[in-house]
PDB file of N, CA and C in Angstrom:
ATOM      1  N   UNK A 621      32.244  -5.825 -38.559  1.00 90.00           N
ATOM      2  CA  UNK A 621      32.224  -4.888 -39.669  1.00 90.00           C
ATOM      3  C   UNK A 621      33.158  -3.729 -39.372  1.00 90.00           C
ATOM      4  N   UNK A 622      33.635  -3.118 -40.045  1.00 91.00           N
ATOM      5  CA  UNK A 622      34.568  -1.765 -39.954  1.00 91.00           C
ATOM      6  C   UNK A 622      34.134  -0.831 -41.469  1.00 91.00           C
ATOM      7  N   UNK A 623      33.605   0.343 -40.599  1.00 86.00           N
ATOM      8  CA  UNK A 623      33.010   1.184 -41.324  1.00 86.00           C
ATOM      9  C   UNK A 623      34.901   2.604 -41.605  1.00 86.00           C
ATOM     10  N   UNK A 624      35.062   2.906 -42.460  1.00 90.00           N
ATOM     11  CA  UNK A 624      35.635   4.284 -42.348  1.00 90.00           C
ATOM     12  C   UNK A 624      35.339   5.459 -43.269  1.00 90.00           C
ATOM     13  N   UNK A 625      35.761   6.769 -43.130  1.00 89.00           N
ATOM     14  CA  UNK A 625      35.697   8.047 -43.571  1.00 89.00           C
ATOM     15  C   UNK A 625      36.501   8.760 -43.107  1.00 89.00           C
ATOM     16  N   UNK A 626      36.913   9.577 -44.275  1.00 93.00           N
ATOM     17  CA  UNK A 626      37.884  10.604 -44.584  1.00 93.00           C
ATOM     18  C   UNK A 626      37.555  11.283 -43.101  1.00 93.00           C
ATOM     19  N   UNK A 627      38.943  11.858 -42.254  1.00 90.00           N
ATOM     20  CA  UNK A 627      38.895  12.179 -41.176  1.00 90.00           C
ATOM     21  C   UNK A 627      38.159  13.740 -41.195  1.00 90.00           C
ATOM     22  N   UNK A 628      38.476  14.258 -42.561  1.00 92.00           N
ATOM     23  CA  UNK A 628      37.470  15.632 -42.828  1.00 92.00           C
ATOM     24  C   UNK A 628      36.787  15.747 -42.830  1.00 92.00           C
ATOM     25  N   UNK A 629      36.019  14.544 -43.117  1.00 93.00           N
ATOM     26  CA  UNK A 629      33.984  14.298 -43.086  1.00 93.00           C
ATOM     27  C   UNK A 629      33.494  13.848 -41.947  1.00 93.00           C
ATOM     28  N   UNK A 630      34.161  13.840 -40.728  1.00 90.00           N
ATOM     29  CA  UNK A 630      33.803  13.136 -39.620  1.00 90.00           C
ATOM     30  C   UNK A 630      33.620  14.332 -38.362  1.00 90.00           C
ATOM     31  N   UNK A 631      33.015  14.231 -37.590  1.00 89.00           N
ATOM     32  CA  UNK A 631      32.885  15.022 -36.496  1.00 89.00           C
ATOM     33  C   UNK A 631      32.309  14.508 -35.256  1.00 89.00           C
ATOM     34  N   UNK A 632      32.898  13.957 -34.167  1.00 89.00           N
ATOM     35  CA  UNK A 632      32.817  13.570 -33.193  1.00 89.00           C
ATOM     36  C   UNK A 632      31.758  14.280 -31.948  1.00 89.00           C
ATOM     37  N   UNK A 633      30.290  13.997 -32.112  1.00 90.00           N
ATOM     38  CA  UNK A 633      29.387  14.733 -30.951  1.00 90.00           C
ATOM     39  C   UNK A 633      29.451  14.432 -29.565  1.00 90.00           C
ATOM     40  N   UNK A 634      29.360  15.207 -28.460  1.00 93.00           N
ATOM     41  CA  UNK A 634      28.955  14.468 -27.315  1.00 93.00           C
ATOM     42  C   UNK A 634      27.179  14.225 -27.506  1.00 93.00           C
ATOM     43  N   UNK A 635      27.193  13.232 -28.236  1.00 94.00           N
ATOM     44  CA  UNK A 635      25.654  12.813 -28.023  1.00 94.00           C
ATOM     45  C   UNK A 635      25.762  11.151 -27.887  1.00 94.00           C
ATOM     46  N   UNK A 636      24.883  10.288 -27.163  1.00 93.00           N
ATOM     47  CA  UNK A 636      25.180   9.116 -27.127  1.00 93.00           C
ATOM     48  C   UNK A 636      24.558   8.591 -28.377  1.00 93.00           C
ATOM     49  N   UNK A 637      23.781   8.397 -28.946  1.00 92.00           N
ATOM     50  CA  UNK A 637      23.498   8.111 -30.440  1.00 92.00           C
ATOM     51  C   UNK A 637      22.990   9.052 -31.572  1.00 92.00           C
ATOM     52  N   UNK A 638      22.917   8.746 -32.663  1.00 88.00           N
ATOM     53  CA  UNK A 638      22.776   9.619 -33.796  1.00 88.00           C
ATOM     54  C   UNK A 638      21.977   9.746 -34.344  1.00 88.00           C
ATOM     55  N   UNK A 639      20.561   9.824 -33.102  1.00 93.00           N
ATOM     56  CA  UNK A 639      18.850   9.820 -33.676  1.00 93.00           C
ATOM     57  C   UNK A 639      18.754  11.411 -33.703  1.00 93.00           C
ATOM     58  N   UNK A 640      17.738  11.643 -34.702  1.00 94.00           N
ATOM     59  CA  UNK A 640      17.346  12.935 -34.834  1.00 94.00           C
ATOM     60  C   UNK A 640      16.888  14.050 -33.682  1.00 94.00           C
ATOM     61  N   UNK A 641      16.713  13.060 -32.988  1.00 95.00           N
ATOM     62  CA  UNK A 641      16.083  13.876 -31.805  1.00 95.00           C
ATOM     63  C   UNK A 641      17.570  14.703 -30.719  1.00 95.00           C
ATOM     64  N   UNK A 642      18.440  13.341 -30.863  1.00 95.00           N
ATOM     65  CA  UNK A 642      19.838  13.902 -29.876  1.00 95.00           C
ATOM     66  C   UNK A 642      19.893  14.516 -30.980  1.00 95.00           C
ATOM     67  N   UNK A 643      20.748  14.647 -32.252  1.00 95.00           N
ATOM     68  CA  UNK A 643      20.688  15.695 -32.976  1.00 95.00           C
ATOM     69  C   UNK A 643      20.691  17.109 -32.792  1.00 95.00           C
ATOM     70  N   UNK A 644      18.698  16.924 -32.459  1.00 96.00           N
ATOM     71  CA  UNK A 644      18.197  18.472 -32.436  1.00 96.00           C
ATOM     72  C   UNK A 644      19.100  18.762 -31.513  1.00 96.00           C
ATOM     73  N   UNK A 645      18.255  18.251 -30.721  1.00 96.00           N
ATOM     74  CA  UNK A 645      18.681  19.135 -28.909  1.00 96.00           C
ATOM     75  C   UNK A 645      20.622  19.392 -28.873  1.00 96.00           C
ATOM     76  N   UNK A 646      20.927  18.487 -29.413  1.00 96.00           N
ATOM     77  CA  UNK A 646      22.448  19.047 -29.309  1.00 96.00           C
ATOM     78  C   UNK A 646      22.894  20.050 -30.385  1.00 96.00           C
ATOM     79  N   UNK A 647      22.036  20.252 -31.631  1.00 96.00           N
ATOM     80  CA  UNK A 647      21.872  21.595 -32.069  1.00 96.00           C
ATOM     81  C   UNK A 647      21.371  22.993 -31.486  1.00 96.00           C
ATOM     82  N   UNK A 648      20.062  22.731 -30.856  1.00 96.00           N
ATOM     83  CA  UNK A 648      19.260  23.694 -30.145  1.00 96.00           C
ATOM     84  C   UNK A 648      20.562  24.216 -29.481  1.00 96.00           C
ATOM     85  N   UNK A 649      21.038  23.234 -28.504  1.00 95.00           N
ATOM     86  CA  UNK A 649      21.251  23.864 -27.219  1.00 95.00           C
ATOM     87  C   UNK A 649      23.326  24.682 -27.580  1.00 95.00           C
ATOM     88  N   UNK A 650      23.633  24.200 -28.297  1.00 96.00           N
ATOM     89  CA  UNK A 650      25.009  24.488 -29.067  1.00 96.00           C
ATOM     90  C   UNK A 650      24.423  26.240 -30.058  1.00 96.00           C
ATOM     91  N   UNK A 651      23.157  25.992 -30.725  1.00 96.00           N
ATOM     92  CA  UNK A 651      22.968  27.781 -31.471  1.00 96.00           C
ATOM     93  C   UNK A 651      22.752  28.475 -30.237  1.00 96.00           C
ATOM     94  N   UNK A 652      21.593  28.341 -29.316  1.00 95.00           N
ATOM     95  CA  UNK A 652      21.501  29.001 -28.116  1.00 95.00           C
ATOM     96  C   UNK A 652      22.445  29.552 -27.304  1.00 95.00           C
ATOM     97  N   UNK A 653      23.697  28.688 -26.627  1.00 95.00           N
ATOM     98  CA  UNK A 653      24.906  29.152 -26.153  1.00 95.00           C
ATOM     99  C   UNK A 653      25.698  29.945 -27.134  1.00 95.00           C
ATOM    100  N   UNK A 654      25.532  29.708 -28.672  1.00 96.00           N
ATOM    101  CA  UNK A 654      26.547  30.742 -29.676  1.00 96.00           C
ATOM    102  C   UNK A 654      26.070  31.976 -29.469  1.00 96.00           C
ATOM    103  N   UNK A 655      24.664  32.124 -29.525  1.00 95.00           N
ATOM    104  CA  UNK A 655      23.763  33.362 -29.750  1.00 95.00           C
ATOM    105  C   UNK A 655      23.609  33.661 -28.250  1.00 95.00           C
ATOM    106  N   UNK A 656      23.835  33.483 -27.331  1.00 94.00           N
ATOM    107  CA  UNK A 656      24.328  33.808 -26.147  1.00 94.00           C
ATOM    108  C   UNK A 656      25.624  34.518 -25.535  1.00 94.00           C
ATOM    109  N   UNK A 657      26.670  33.988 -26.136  1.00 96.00           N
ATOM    110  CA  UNK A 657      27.985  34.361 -25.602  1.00 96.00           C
ATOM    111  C   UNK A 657      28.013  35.290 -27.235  1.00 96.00           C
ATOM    112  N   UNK A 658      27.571  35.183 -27.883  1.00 97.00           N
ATOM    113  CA  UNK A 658      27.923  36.227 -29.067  1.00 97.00           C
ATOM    114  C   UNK A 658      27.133  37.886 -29.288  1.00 97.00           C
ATOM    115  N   UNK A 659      25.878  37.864 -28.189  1.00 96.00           N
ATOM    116  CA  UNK A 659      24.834  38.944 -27.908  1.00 96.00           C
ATOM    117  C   UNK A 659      24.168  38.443 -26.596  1.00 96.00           C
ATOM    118  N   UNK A 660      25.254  39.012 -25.825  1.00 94.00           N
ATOM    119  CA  UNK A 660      25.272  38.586 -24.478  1.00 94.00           C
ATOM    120  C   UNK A 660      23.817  39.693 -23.686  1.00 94.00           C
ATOM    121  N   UNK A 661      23.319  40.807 -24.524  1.00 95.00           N
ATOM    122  CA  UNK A 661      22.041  41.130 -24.580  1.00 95.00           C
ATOM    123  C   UNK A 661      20.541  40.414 -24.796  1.00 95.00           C
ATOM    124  N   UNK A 662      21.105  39.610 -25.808  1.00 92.00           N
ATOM    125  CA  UNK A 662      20.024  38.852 -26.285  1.00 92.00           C
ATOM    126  C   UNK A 662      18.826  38.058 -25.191  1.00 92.00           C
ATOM    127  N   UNK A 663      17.473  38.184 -25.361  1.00 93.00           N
ATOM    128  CA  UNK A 663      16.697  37.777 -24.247  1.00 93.00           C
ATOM    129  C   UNK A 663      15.942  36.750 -25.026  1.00 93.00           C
ATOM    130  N   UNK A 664      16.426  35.778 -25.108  1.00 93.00           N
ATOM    131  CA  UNK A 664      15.780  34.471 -26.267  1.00 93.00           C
ATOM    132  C   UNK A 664      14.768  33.946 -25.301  1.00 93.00           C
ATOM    133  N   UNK A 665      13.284  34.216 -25.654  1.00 94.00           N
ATOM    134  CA  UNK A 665      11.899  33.476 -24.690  1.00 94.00           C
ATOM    135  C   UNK A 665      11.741  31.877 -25.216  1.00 94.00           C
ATOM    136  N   UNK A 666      11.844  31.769 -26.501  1.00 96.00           N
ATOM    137  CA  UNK A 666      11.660  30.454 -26.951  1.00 96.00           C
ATOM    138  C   UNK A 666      12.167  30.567 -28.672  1.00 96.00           C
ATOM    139  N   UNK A 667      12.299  28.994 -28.443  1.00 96.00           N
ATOM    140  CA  UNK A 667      13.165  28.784 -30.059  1.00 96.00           C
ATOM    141  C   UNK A 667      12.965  26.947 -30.731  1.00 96.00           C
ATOM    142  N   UNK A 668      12.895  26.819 -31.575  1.00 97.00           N
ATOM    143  CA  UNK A 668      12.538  25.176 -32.220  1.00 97.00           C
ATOM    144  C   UNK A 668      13.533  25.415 -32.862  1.00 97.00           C
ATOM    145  N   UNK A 669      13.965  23.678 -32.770  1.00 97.00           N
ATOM    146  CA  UNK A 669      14.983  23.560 -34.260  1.00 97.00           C
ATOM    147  C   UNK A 669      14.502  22.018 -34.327  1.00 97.00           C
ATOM    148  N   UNK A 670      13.981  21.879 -35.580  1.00 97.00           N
ATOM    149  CA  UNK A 670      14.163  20.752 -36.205  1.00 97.00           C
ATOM    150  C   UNK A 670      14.795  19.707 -37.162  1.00 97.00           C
ATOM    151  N   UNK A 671      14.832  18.601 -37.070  1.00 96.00           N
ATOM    152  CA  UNK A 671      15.901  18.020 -37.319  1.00 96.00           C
ATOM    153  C   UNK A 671      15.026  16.410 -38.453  1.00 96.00           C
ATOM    154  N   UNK A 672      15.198  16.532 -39.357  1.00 95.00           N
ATOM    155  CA  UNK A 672      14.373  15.866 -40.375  1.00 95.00           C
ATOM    156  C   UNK A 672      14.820  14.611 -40.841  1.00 95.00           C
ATOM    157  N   UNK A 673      14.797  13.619 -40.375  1.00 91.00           N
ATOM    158  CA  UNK A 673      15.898  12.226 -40.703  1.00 91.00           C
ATOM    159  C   UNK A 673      15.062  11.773 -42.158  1.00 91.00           C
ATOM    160  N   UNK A 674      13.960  11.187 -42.540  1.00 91.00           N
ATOM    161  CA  UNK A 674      12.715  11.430 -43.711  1.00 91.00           C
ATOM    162  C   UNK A 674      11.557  11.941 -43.676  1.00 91.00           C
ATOM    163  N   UNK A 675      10.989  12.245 -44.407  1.00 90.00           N
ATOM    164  CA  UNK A 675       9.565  13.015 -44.755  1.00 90.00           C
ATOM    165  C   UNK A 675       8.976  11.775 -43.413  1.00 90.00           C
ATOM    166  N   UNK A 676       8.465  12.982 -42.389  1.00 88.00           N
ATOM    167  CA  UNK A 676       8.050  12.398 -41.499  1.00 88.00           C
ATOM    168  C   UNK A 676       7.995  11.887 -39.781  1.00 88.00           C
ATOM    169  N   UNK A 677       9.611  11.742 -40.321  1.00 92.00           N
ATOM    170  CA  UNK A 677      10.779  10.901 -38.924  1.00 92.00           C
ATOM    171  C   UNK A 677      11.453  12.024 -38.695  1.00 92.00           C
ATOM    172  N   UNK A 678      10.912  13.089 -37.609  1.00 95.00           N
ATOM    173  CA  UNK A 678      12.025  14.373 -36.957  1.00 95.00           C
ATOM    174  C   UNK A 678      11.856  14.350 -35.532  1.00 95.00           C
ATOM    175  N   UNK A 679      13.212  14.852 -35.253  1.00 96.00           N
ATOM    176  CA  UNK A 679      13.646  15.071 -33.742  1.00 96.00           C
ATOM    177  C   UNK A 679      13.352  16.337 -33.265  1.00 96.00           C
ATOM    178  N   UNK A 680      12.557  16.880 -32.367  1.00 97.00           N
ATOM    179  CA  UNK A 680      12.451  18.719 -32.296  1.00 97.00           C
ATOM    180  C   UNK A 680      13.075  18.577 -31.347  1.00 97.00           C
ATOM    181  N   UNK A 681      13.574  20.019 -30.681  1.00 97.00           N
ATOM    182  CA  UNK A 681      14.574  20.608 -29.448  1.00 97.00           C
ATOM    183  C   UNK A 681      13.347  21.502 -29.637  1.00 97.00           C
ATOM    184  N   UNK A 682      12.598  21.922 -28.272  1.00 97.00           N
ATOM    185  CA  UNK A 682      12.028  23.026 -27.784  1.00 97.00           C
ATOM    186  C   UNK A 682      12.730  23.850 -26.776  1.00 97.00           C
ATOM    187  N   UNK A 683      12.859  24.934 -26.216  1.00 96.00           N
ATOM    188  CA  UNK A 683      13.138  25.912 -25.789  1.00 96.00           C
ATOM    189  C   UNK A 683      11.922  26.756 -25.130  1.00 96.00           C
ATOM    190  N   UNK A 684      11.903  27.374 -23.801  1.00 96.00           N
ATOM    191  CA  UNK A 684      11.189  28.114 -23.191  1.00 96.00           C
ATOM    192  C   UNK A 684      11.682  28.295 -22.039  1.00 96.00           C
ATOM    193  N   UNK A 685      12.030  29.660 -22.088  1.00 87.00           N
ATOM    194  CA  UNK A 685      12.797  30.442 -21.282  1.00 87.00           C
ATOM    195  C   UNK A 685      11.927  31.126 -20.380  1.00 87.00           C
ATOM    196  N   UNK A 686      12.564  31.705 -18.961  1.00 71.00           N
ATOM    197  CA  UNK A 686      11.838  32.462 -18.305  1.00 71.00           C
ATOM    198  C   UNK A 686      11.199  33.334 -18.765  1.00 71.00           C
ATOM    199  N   UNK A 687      10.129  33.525 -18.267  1.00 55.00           N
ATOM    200  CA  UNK A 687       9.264  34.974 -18.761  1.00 55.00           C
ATOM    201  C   UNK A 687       9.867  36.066 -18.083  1.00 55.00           C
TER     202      UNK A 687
END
C-alpha cells in the first residue's frame, strides 16, 4: 500500500508509534521543556496532558516533580 499527504500536513515525531499514549508523553514532555526554557523561574510540581483518540481510548502523560 502507499499512503501520501501534502508535505504541509505532515510532521515527523520522534515517537516510535502513533498511539495516544506516545502522543501524550511526547506532548507533556515537549510543553514542559517550552515552559521551562521560556520561564526559566517557573517551579512546575505536577502537570497532565491528555490525549483523546475516542470517547474513551486516551493516552495521559503524568508529571511529578520534586517537592
Amino acid at each position: 500500500k502507499h499512503y501520501s499527504a501534502p508535505t504541509g500536513d505532515v510532521m515527523v515525531l520522534p515517537i516510535n508509534n502513533s498511539s495516544a499514549e506516545n502522543f501524550a508523553t511526547y506532548l507533556g514532555r515537549e510543553l514542559l521543556s517550552r515552559l521551562r526554557a521560556r520561564h526559566p523561574d517557573l517551579d512546575v510540581r505536577e502537570a497532565r496532558l491528555t490525549v483523546e483518540e475516542t470517547a474513551g481510548q486516551r493516552g495521559v502523560w503524568h508529571f511529578v516533580g520534586d517537592p
